[in-house]
Tab-separated table of C-alpha atoms in Angstrom:
chain	number	residue	atom	x	y	z
V	1	MET	CA	10.670	1.908	17.037
V	2	ILE	CA	10.264	-0.167	13.425
V	3	PHE	CA	13.321	-0.282	11.796
V	4	GLY	CA	13.684	-0.038	7.727
V	5	ARG	CA	10.537	-0.964	6.389
V	6	GLU	CA	11.234	3.443	4.619
V	7	LYS	CA	9.631	1.035	1.265
V	8	GLU	CA	7.156	-0.617	3.346
V	9	THR	CA	5.996	2.813	4.764
V	10	GLU	CA	5.268	4.840	1.045
V	11	GLU	CA	3.452	2.676	-0.041
V	12	ILE	CA	1.068	1.451	2.877
V	13	ASN	CA	0.991	5.767	3.729
V	14	GLU	CA	0.002	5.801	-1.162
V	15	TYR	CA	-2.658	3.537	-0.048
V	16	LEU	CA	-4.093	5.455	2.887
V	17	SER	CA	-4.290	9.109	0.653
V	18	THR	CA	-6.490	7.143	-1.710
V	19	ASP	CA	-10.115	7.550	-2.270
V	20	GLY	CA	-10.802	4.339	-0.212
V	21	SER	CA	-12.265	2.240	-2.696
V	22	LYS	CA	-9.750	-0.830	-3.332
V	23	VAL	CA	-9.119	-3.432	-0.654
V	24	LEU	CA	-5.544	-2.714	0.996
V	25	LEU	CA	-3.855	-6.061	2.511
V	26	VAL	CA	-0.435	-6.855	4.020
V	27	TYR	CA	0.496	-10.020	4.679
V	28	GLY	CA	4.473	-12.657	5.499
V	29	ARG	CA	4.794	-14.743	7.849
V	30	LYS	CA	4.769	-14.901	11.550
V	31	GLY	CA	6.805	-12.501	13.490
V	32	ILE	CA	7.834	-10.388	10.414
V	33	GLY	CA	6.310	-7.690	11.320
V	34	LYS	CA	3.028	-6.478	10.004
V	35	SER	CA	1.535	-5.095	12.985
V	36	ALA	CA	4.018	-3.516	14.463
V	37	LEU	CA	4.175	-0.782	11.594
V	38	LEU	CA	0.505	-1.267	10.363
V	39	LYS	CA	0.069	0.519	14.835
V	40	GLU	CA	3.034	2.605	14.286
V	41	ILE	CA	1.804	4.510	11.084
V	42	LEU	CA	-1.382	4.764	12.130
V	43	LYS	CA	-1.087	5.978	15.034
V	44	ASN	CA	-1.670	10.108	14.263
V	45	ARG	CA	-4.976	8.565	12.830
V	46	PRO	CA	-8.150	7.696	13.210
V	47	HIS	CA	-7.952	3.860	12.587
V	48	ALA	CA	-10.286	0.389	15.049
V	49	TYR	CA	-7.183	-3.036	14.614
V	50	LEU	CA	-8.515	-5.643	14.937
V	51	THR	CA	-7.259	-9.010	15.309
V	52	ALA	CA	-9.363	-12.151	14.997
V	53	TYR	CA	-9.179	-15.076	17.201
V	54	GLU	CA	-9.332	-19.095	15.600
V	55	THR	CA	-12.990	-19.295	17.463
V	56	THR	CA	-16.484	-19.519	16.530
V	57	GLY	CA	-18.938	-16.564	14.863
V	58	SER	CA	-20.323	-15.678	18.493
V	59	GLU	CA	-17.609	-16.009	20.239
V	60	GLU	CA	-15.540	-14.097	17.227
V	61	LEU	CA	-17.992	-10.805	17.612
V	62	SER	CA	-17.577	-10.756	21.307
V	63	VAL	CA	-14.185	-10.558	21.018
V	64	LEU	CA	-14.597	-7.609	18.374
V	65	SER	CA	-17.191	-6.578	20.423
V	66	LYS	CA	-14.511	-5.807	23.264
V	67	GLU	CA	-11.669	-5.092	20.745
V	68	MET	CA	-14.241	-1.930	19.814
V	69	ASN	CA	-14.628	-1.310	23.600
V	70	SER	CA	-18.644	-2.030	22.496
V	71	GLU	CA	-21.442	-3.544	23.572
V	72	LYS	CA	-21.229	-7.571	22.601
V	73	VAL	CA	-23.565	-7.366	18.669
V	74	LYS	CA	-25.204	-9.990	16.803
V	75	THR	CA	-24.415	-9.663	14.027
V	76	ALA	CA	-20.697	-8.673	11.761
V	77	SER	CA	-22.825	-5.875	9.413
V	78	GLU	CA	-24.148	-4.723	13.340
V	79	LEU	CA	-20.163	-4.476	14.048
V	80	PHE	CA	-18.980	-2.566	10.723
V	81	SER	CA	-21.887	-0.605	11.226
V	82	LYS	CA	-20.293	0.788	14.492
V	83	ILE	CA	-17.419	1.569	12.283
V	84	LYS	CA	-19.180	3.762	10.052
V	85	ASP	CA	-20.597	5.435	12.025
V	86	LEU	CA	-16.941	6.063	14.052
V	87	ALA	CA	-15.500	7.329	10.489
V	88	ALA	CA	-18.443	9.442	10.356
V	89	GLY	CA	-17.052	12.909	8.942
V	90	ARG	CA	-13.198	12.192	8.987
V	91	GLU	CA	-10.479	10.111	7.161
V	92	TYR	CA	-11.044	6.280	9.411
V	93	THR	CA	-9.144	2.868	8.877
V	94	LEU	CA	-10.004	0.044	9.610
V	95	VAL	CA	-8.477	-3.345	10.788
V	96	ILE	CA	-9.295	-6.796	10.649
V	97	ASP	CA	-5.113	-9.051	12.281
V	98	ASN	CA	-5.923	-12.168	11.451
V	99	PHE	CA	-8.601	-12.436	8.780
V	100	PRO	CA	-8.157	-16.237	7.675
V	101	ALA	CA	-9.868	-16.871	11.813
V	102	PHE	CA	-12.592	-14.173	11.095
V	103	VAL	CA	-13.364	-15.738	7.773
V	104	LYS	CA	-12.742	-18.724	9.364
V	105	ALA	CA	-15.092	-18.085	11.884
V	106	ASP	CA	-17.950	-17.900	9.968
V	107	ALA	CA	-18.837	-17.748	6.513
V	108	ALA	CA	-20.695	-15.691	6.067
V	109	PHE	CA	-18.729	-12.617	7.609
V	110	GLN	CA	-16.467	-11.746	4.589
V	111	ASN	CA	-19.863	-11.614	2.858
V	112	GLU	CA	-21.678	-8.767	4.764
V	113	LEU	CA	-18.418	-7.359	5.083
V	114	PHE	CA	-17.757	-6.873	1.516
V	115	GLU	CA	-21.349	-5.568	0.866
V	116	ILE	CA	-20.533	-2.811	3.700
V	117	PHE	CA	-17.604	-2.229	1.879
V	118	LYS	CA	-19.112	-2.103	-1.426
V	119	LYS	CA	-21.638	0.006	0.005
V	120	ASP	CA	-20.254	3.220	2.570
V	121	PHE	CA	-16.372	2.171	2.846
V	122	SER	CA	-15.593	2.305	-1.252
V	123	GLY	CA	-15.749	5.824	-2.618
V	124	LYS	CA	-16.360	6.706	0.737
V	125	ASN	CA	-13.381	8.368	3.839
V	126	ILE	CA	-13.579	4.614	5.378
V	127	LYS	CA	-9.989	2.702	4.401
V	128	LEU	CA	-10.084	-0.717	4.531
V	129	ILE	CA	-6.614	-2.965	5.214
V	130	LEU	CA	-6.862	-6.312	5.977
V	131	VAL	CA	-3.747	-8.806	7.508
V	132	SER	CA	-2.429	-12.073	7.324
V	133	ASP	CA	-0.034	-14.184	7.841
V	134	ALA	CA	-0.793	-17.046	5.260
V	135	PHE	CA	-1.020	-16.308	2.064
V	136	LEU	CA	-1.467	-19.958	0.435
V	137	VAL	CA	-5.644	-19.209	2.452
V	138	LEU	CA	-4.999	-15.808	1.482
V	139	ASP	CA	-5.501	-17.238	-2.836
V	140	LYS	CA	-8.889	-18.529	-2.396
V	141	LEU	CA	-9.769	-15.259	-0.835
V	142	PHE	CA	-8.097	-12.711	-3.054
V	143	PHE	CA	-6.571	-14.265	-6.125
V	144	LYS	CA	-8.711	-16.181	-8.162
V	145	LYS	CA	-11.775	-15.068	-10.803
V	146	ASN	CA	-13.906	-15.796	-8.058
V	147	SER	CA	-12.929	-13.896	-5.631
V	148	LEU	CA	-14.747	-11.770	-3.737
V	149	TRP	CA	-12.623	-8.924	-3.553
V	150	ASN	CA	-10.622	-9.988	-7.024
V	151	ASP	CA	-11.933	-5.867	-8.307
V	152	TYR	CA	-11.278	-4.240	-4.765
V	153	LEU	CA	-8.167	-5.103	-4.104
V	154	TYR	CA	-5.611	-1.872	-4.184
V	155	LYS	CA	-2.496	-3.937	-3.721
V	156	SER	CA	-1.166	-7.255	-2.216
V	157	LEU	CA	1.183	-6.141	0.482
V	158	GLU	CA	3.934	-8.612	1.361
V	159	ILE	CA	6.972	-8.026	4.612
V	160	LYS	CA	9.945	-9.881	3.889
V	161	PRO	CA	12.594	-9.801	5.896
V	162	LEU	CA	14.886	-7.132	6.853
V	163	ASP	CA	17.660	-7.366	4.895
V	164	PHE	CA	20.888	-6.938	6.475
V	165	TYR	CA	21.871	-2.676	7.353
V	166	GLU	CA	18.002	-2.913	8.601
V	167	SER	CA	18.222	-6.060	10.971
V	168	MET	CA	21.832	-4.575	12.666
V	169	GLU	CA	20.269	-1.643	14.322
V	170	PHE	CA	18.462	-3.961	16.962
V	171	TYR	CA	22.586	-5.559	18.120
V	172	PRO	CA	24.036	-2.325	16.987
V	173	ASP	CA	27.152	-3.255	19.352
V	174	ALA	CA	28.140	-6.812	18.795
V	175	GLU	CA	31.199	-7.074	17.123
V	176	ASN	CA	31.208	-7.787	12.846
V	177	SER	CA	31.646	-10.617	13.286
V	178	ASP	CA	29.099	-10.854	15.750
V	179	LYS	CA	26.475	-8.978	13.500
V	180	ALA	CA	26.684	-11.008	10.551
V	181	PHE	CA	25.750	-14.356	12.631
V	182	PHE	CA	22.477	-12.651	13.869
V	183	TYR	CA	21.733	-12.011	10.822
V	184	GLY	CA	22.357	-15.265	9.808
V	185	ILE	CA	20.072	-17.704	12.395
V	186	THR	CA	17.978	-14.446	12.604
V	187	GLY	CA	16.561	-14.589	9.090
V	188	GLY	CA	16.192	-10.492	9.286
V	189	ILE	CA	12.544	-10.940	11.427
V	190	PRO	CA	12.050	-8.864	13.284
V	191	ALA	CA	10.666	-11.696	16.020
V	192	VAL	CA	13.525	-13.574	16.377
V	193	LEU	CA	15.790	-10.933	16.401
V	194	LYS	CA	14.306	-9.169	19.312
V	195	GLN	CA	15.899	-12.698	21.517
V	196	LEU	CA	19.097	-12.240	21.033
V	197	THR	CA	21.672	-11.503	23.275
V	198	LYS	CA	24.765	-10.725	23.217
V	199	GLU	CA	26.265	-14.307	23.149
V	200	PRO	CA	26.289	-16.569	19.595
V	201	ALA	CA	26.220	-19.382	21.722
V	202	GLU	CA	22.609	-18.633	24.535
V	203	SER	CA	21.135	-17.124	21.205
V	204	ILE	CA	21.633	-20.232	19.070
V	205	ARG	CA	19.825	-22.011	22.151
V	206	LYS	CA	17.307	-19.469	23.320
V	207	LEU	CA	16.144	-19.632	19.297
V	208	PHE	CA	16.024	-22.953	18.915
V	209	LEU	CA	16.339	-24.937	21.711
V	210	PRO	CA	12.636	-26.197	23.725
V	211	ASP	CA	13.500	-24.324	26.457
V	212	GLY	CA	13.962	-21.126	24.851
V	213	GLY	CA	10.729	-20.030	24.649
V	214	ASN	CA	10.622	-19.040	20.905
V	215	THR	CA	7.222	-19.316	19.433
V	216	TYR	CA	8.396	-18.715	15.996
V	217	LEU	CA	9.711	-21.877	15.254
V	218	PRO	CA	10.312	-22.904	10.801
V	219	GLU	CA	8.116	-25.455	11.392
V	220	ASP	CA	5.351	-24.045	13.126
V	221	ASN	CA	5.944	-20.738	10.686
V	222	MET	CA	4.504	-22.945	7.767
V	223	LYS	CA	1.638	-25.247	9.730
V	224	GLU	CA	-0.772	-24.061	9.351
V	225	GLU	CA	-0.694	-23.453	5.714
V	226	LEU	CA	0.734	-27.105	5.042
V	227	ARG	CA	-1.988	-30.554	5.605
V	228	GLU	CA	1.931	-32.639	4.735
V	229	MET	CA	3.930	-31.690	6.664
V	230	SER	CA	6.144	-34.536	6.910
V	231	ASN	CA	6.650	-34.155	3.515
V	232	TYR	CA	7.289	-30.830	3.410
V	233	ASN	CA	9.908	-31.332	6.996
V	234	ARG	CA	11.557	-34.104	4.481
V	235	VAL	CA	12.345	-31.749	0.783
V	236	LEU	CA	13.382	-28.350	3.560
V	237	LYS	CA	16.435	-31.172	5.754
V	238	ALA	CA	16.801	-32.242	2.130
V	239	LEU	CA	17.624	-28.700	1.126
V	240	SER	CA	19.920	-27.916	3.566
V	241	ASN	CA	22.176	-30.872	3.097
V	242	ASP	CA	22.713	-29.177	-0.741
V	243	HIS	CA	20.015	-30.999	-2.233
V	244	THR	CA	19.129	-28.587	-4.479
V	245	ARG	CA	18.680	-30.289	-7.906
V	246	VAL	CA	14.498	-32.007	-8.912
V	247	ASN	CA	16.094	-35.343	-10.065
V	248	ASP	CA	18.439	-35.005	-6.345
V	249	LEU	CA	15.446	-34.814	-4.639
V	250	ALA	CA	13.516	-37.161	-5.371
V	251	LEU	CA	15.826	-39.661	-4.883
V	252	VAL	CA	16.703	-38.882	-1.209
V	253	THR	CA	13.205	-38.043	-0.538
V	254	GLU	CA	11.867	-41.237	-1.952
V	255	ARG	CA	9.610	-39.761	-4.103
V	256	SER	CA	9.347	-38.746	-7.780
V	257	LYS	CA	10.121	-35.754	-9.539
V	258	ASP	CA	6.437	-35.486	-10.141
V	259	ILE	CA	5.615	-34.822	-6.591
V	260	VAL	CA	8.714	-33.004	-5.684
V	261	VAL	CA	7.834	-29.907	-7.922
V	262	PRO	CA	4.612	-29.077	-7.009
V	263	TYR	CA	5.887	-29.226	-3.443
V	264	MET	CA	8.264	-26.862	-4.542
V	265	ASN	CA	5.939	-24.786	-6.432
V	266	THR	CA	4.176	-25.066	-3.188
V	267	LEU	CA	7.041	-23.530	-0.592
V	268	MET	CA	7.547	-20.697	-3.582
V	269	ASP	CA	4.212	-19.462	-3.503
V	270	LEU	CA	5.159	-19.668	0.230
V	271	SER	CA	8.427	-17.533	0.074
V	272	VAL	CA	10.164	-20.812	1.668
V	273	VAL	CA	12.335	-22.225	-0.661
V	274	THR	CA	13.650	-20.142	-4.262
V	275	LYS	CA	13.969	-21.729	-7.617
V	276	GLU	CA	17.846	-20.257	-8.952
V	277	CYS	CA	19.521	-20.150	-13.166
V	278	PRO	CA	22.740	-18.625	-13.723
V	279	VAL	CA	21.802	-15.328	-13.370
V	280	THR	CA	22.692	-14.970	-17.205
V	281	GLU	CA	20.428	-17.893	-18.145
V	282	LYS	CA	17.847	-17.643	-17.100
V	283	THR	CA	15.687	-19.787	-19.158
V	284	ASN	CA	18.727	-22.515	-19.381
V	285	ARG	CA	16.204	-25.197	-17.554
V	286	LYS	CA	19.209	-28.159	-17.001
V	287	LYS	CA	20.976	-25.195	-14.510
V	288	THR	CA	17.779	-24.793	-13.067
V	289	ARG	CA	18.393	-25.453	-8.798
V	290	TYR	CA	16.421	-24.500	-6.086
V	291	SER	CA	17.431	-23.575	-2.299
V	292	ILE	CA	15.817	-22.321	0.866
V	293	LEU	CA	15.196	-18.085	0.223
V	294	ASN	CA	15.120	-17.675	4.657
V	295	THR	CA	18.528	-18.725	7.057
V	296	TYR	CA	16.935	-18.622	9.686
V	297	ASP	CA	14.835	-20.882	7.924
V	298	TYR	CA	18.009	-22.979	6.294
V	299	PHE	CA	19.466	-22.817	10.449
V	300	TRP	CA	17.159	-25.136	11.379
V	301	TYR	CA	16.166	-27.490	8.956
V	302	ARG	CA	20.731	-28.182	8.427
V	303	TYR	CA	21.657	-28.003	11.787
V	304	PHE	CA	18.353	-29.185	14.559
V	305	ALA	CA	16.018	-31.034	11.563
V	306	SER	CA	18.902	-32.949	10.107
V	307	ASN	CA	19.414	-33.718	13.648
V	308	ILE	CA	16.446	-33.689	15.457
V	309	ASP	CA	17.512	-37.921	17.108
V	310	LEU	CA	19.970	-35.131	18.370
V	311	TYR	CA	17.539	-32.772	18.853
V	312	PHE	CA	15.306	-34.883	21.511
V	313	ALA	CA	17.485	-36.748	22.724
V	314	GLY	CA	18.511	-33.117	24.992
V	315	LYS	CA	21.878	-33.458	22.991
V	316	TYR	CA	22.739	-29.732	22.539
V	317	ASP	CA	26.085	-29.698	23.185
V	318	GLU	CA	26.587	-32.270	19.988
V	319	ILE	CA	24.622	-30.672	17.190
V	320	ALA	CA	26.889	-27.468	18.939
V	321	SER	CA	29.990	-29.214	17.770
V	322	ILE	CA	27.885	-29.895	14.350
V	323	ILE	CA	27.228	-26.714	13.912
V	324	ASP	CA	31.401	-25.150	14.854
V	325	LYS	CA	33.111	-27.247	12.742
V	326	ASP	CA	30.001	-26.558	9.747
V	327	ARG	CA	29.652	-22.927	10.379
V	328	LYS	CA	32.478	-22.025	7.110
V	329	ASP	CA	30.135	-23.471	5.437
V	330	PHE	CA	26.951	-21.727	6.778
V	331	LEU	CA	28.616	-17.821	7.291
V	332	LYS	CA	29.965	-18.322	3.495
V	333	ILE	CA	26.333	-18.603	2.383
V	334	VAL	CA	25.009	-15.453	4.994
V	335	TYR	CA	28.396	-12.756	3.915
V	336	THR	CA	26.755	-13.473	-0.063
V	337	ASN	CA	23.572	-12.823	0.912
V	338	ILE	CA	25.370	-9.994	3.196
V	339	VAL	CA	27.686	-8.924	-0.274
V	340	LYS	CA	24.705	-8.592	-2.679
V	341	THR	CA	23.108	-6.407	-0.281
V	342	ALA	CA	25.614	-3.866	0.115
V	343	ILE	CA	25.844	-3.512	-3.446
V	344	LYS	CA	22.496	-2.737	-3.984
V	345	LYS	CA	22.868	0.344	-1.329
V	346	HIS	CA	25.469	1.329	-2.767
V	347	LYS	CA	28.190	0.996	0.441
V	348	CYS	CA	30.983	-1.571	-0.948
V	349	PRO	CA	33.730	0.929	-1.830
V	350	GLY	CA	35.109	1.477	-4.746
V	351	LEU	CA	31.251	-0.544	-7.021
V	352	ILE	CA	29.355	2.063	-7.882
V	353	PHE	CA	26.754	0.554	-10.483
V	354	ASP	CA	23.051	0.330	-10.355
V	355	THR	CA	22.303	-3.072	-10.296
V	356	ASP	CA	19.105	-4.398	-12.587
V	357	ASP	CA	19.810	-7.809	-11.513
V	358	ILE	CA	22.275	-9.682	-9.240
V	359	GLY	CA	22.274	-13.461	-9.186
V	360	ASN	CA	25.137	-15.832	-9.722
V	361	TRP	CA	26.227	-17.936	-11.724
V	362	TRP	CA	27.298	-21.883	-11.885
V	363	GLU	CA	28.534	-25.095	-14.420
V	364	ASN	CA	27.909	-28.463	-13.638
V	365	ASP	CA	30.202	-31.193	-14.793
V	366	GLU	CA	27.571	-34.130	-15.379
V	367	GLU	CA	29.876	-36.555	-14.878
V	368	LYS	CA	31.259	-35.663	-12.624
V	369	LYS	CA	28.719	-34.229	-10.729
V	370	THR	CA	30.199	-31.161	-9.387
V	371	SER	CA	29.601	-27.970	-10.349
V	372	GLU	CA	31.777	-23.968	-10.363
V	373	GLY	CA	31.166	-21.182	-9.964
V	374	PHE	CA	30.210	-17.312	-8.753
V	375	ASP	CA	28.866	-17.178	-5.221
V	376	LEU	CA	26.971	-13.683	-6.794
V	377	VAL	CA	26.945	-11.671	-10.637
V	378	ALA	CA	24.877	-8.656	-10.575
V	379	ILE	CA	24.104	-7.150	-13.704
V	380	GLY	CA	23.598	-2.939	-13.874
V	381	ARG	CA	25.114	-0.085	-15.613
V	382	SER	CA	27.240	2.364	-14.650
V	383	ASN	CA	27.751	6.205	-17.104
V	384	GLY	CA	25.217	4.264	-19.067
V	385	LYS	CA	27.377	2.077	-19.644
V	386	LYS	CA	26.452	-2.867	-19.676
V	387	THR	CA	28.619	-3.108	-16.369
V	388	ILE	CA	28.891	-6.893	-14.963
V	389	CYS	CA	30.485	-7.806	-11.611
V	390	TYR	CA	31.226	-11.358	-10.357
V	391	GLY	CA	31.987	-12.037	-6.629
V	392	ARG	CA	33.255	-14.983	-4.549
V	393	ILE	CA	33.280	-15.517	-0.827
V	394	PHE	CA	36.066	-16.342	0.839
V	395	CYS	CA	34.509	-17.710	4.205
V	396	ASN	CA	38.793	-18.815	5.630
V	397	ASP	CA	41.314	-18.776	8.593
V	398	GLU	CA	43.987	-17.459	6.407
V	399	PRO	CA	44.151	-14.233	4.033
V	400	LEU	CA	43.238	-14.351	0.653
V	401	ASP	CA	46.893	-14.642	-1.918
V	402	LEU	CA	46.665	-13.596	-5.666
V	403	ARG	CA	46.099	-17.365	-6.322
V	404	GLU	CA	42.403	-17.008	-5.773
V	405	VAL	CA	41.994	-13.458	-7.683
V	406	LYS	CA	43.084	-15.206	-9.975
V	407	SER	CA	41.740	-17.679	-9.884
V	408	LEU	CA	39.026	-15.736	-10.083
V	409	ILE	CA	39.611	-13.482	-13.223
V	410	GLU	CA	40.081	-16.748	-14.940
V	411	LEU	CA	36.607	-17.935	-14.644
V	412	THR	CA	34.813	-15.702	-16.402
V	413	ARG	CA	35.512	-16.791	-19.303
V	414	LYS	CA	33.583	-19.565	-19.475
V	415	VAL	CA	30.380	-16.904	-19.168
V	416	LYS	CA	28.915	-16.394	-22.115
V	417	GLU	CA	27.986	-12.972	-21.160
V	418	LYS	CA	29.684	-10.015	-21.325
V	419	GLY	CA	29.996	-6.510	-20.329
V	420	ASP	CA	31.058	-3.009	-21.006
V	421	SER	CA	32.900	-2.417	-18.242
V	422	THR	CA	33.556	-5.479	-15.980
V	423	TYR	CA	34.212	-5.494	-12.009
V	424	TYR	CA	35.973	-8.817	-10.060
V	425	LEU	CA	34.953	-9.050	-6.681
V	426	ALA	CA	36.723	-11.120	-3.265
V	427	PHE	CA	35.094	-11.084	-0.625
V	428	SER	CA	37.419	-12.212	2.446
V	429	SER	CA	36.227	-13.413	6.023
V	430	SER	CA	40.397	-13.051	6.434
V	431	GLY	CA	41.672	-10.232	4.425
V	432	PHE	CA	44.309	-10.621	1.879
V	433	LEU	CA	47.764	-10.809	1.529
V	434	GLU	CA	49.963	-7.705	0.432
V	435	THR	CA	49.979	-9.698	-3.122
V	436	ALA	CA	46.515	-9.529	-3.681
V	437	ARG	CA	45.856	-6.081	-2.538
V	438	THR	CA	49.060	-5.422	-4.828
V	439	ALA	CA	47.495	-6.576	-7.772
V	440	ALA	CA	44.250	-5.163	-7.509
V	441	ALA	CA	46.307	-1.423	-6.235
V	442	THR	CA	47.666	-2.468	-10.031
V	443	ILE	CA	44.768	-3.690	-11.606
V	444	LYS	CA	41.635	-0.355	-11.363
V	445	ASN	CA	38.787	-3.664	-11.658
V	446	ILE	CA	39.222	-6.311	-8.444
V	447	ILE	CA	37.579	-5.701	-6.046
V	448	LEU	CA	38.684	-6.788	-2.029
V	449	VAL	CA	36.134	-6.500	0.219
V	450	SER	CA	36.645	-7.595	4.406
V	451	LEU	CA	33.420	-8.037	6.417
V	452	ASP	CA	34.859	-4.121	7.934
V	453	ASP	CA	34.744	-2.648	4.654
V	454	ILE	CA	30.159	-3.010	4.583
V	455	VAL	CA	29.191	-3.172	7.808
């Protein structure tokens, strides 16, 4: 069963309803569910689903022929001619998964596919979908000006991780706090979600330790695309430990800014890292900072790669102790992502408006080397009026009091951008004291949210 993916399903079905004159490119990290989604959509349609293998040209043709239940062919053209015969008189779809391996097996294969596509597929009843885990390879094959496919690309569709609500379908009986934690340590990656057990500690062991059997570790996701993994590992380790600005990253990694910035750009191309500015100051380069996009990657680099000596020594209990001590900081990131999704999906009680943008806001104190800000700022419209919601996430042991809610309101005075309607959102993992609830009941634009409210 495929959870979520309604938007992706709609986009793929839209492509399948076209005249076949273009190619659909589907990509995303390993384990994200590309193959499962396509096979589900195509299960009642005539199609051939071919998965290329990292091998030589002759052996590649042997592999693909067997996938088609056909005798071995001598050329790629002969293979695709068989596809044309299978498609005669009906709608048909050809999928080539792991497409970079197909191209790598023999440089002529891509040219042969392209020629038969133009001559016998394009404009007729045969749809062509090309699939890949890699992005940097696809950039060369599809997005450069001299690419064969440049004028024939219908759309490049990235399959992204599931959000919190979609991920919950994998563990519907878990406690709400465990649902949040499971979402955090898997990052919404379906192949990783499927490996969860009922216990958080056991799930961590299964997902991240050598004897767990997980073949989708974050580093494995990047090794095929990046040559200098040693440098990228160092950068990602620094990012996971709160070194988020270029100058700081350069200092910690002992690399110049001119080297660090291209690393960041490459990691952004791979959807591993994101670049942020305050949502109300998107052109303010002085406030630019970077962060690891997916919490699964973040968890690995913060707790395992950052303690690789303990990892290699098999001292997993010591790593578990570090995770336990840092649990609140990790969960604050997870809860922030969850609340943002709840706002966008109108699942946050008392806060219903259409969001145009959602991010965060902060102010740096360069002398003290500190910053303060909001964990989320959502900007949109309600009843035709500009609406802004300022929010902070509190991962605390005690219920939140009125003082923290007041500090939230005070901080908004430092933000230049204003809305016609303003909301102040406080999320607390441990609920709220009566003083805070009384204030929220009196002042209608104060929104108090717990995890139970939005699950």
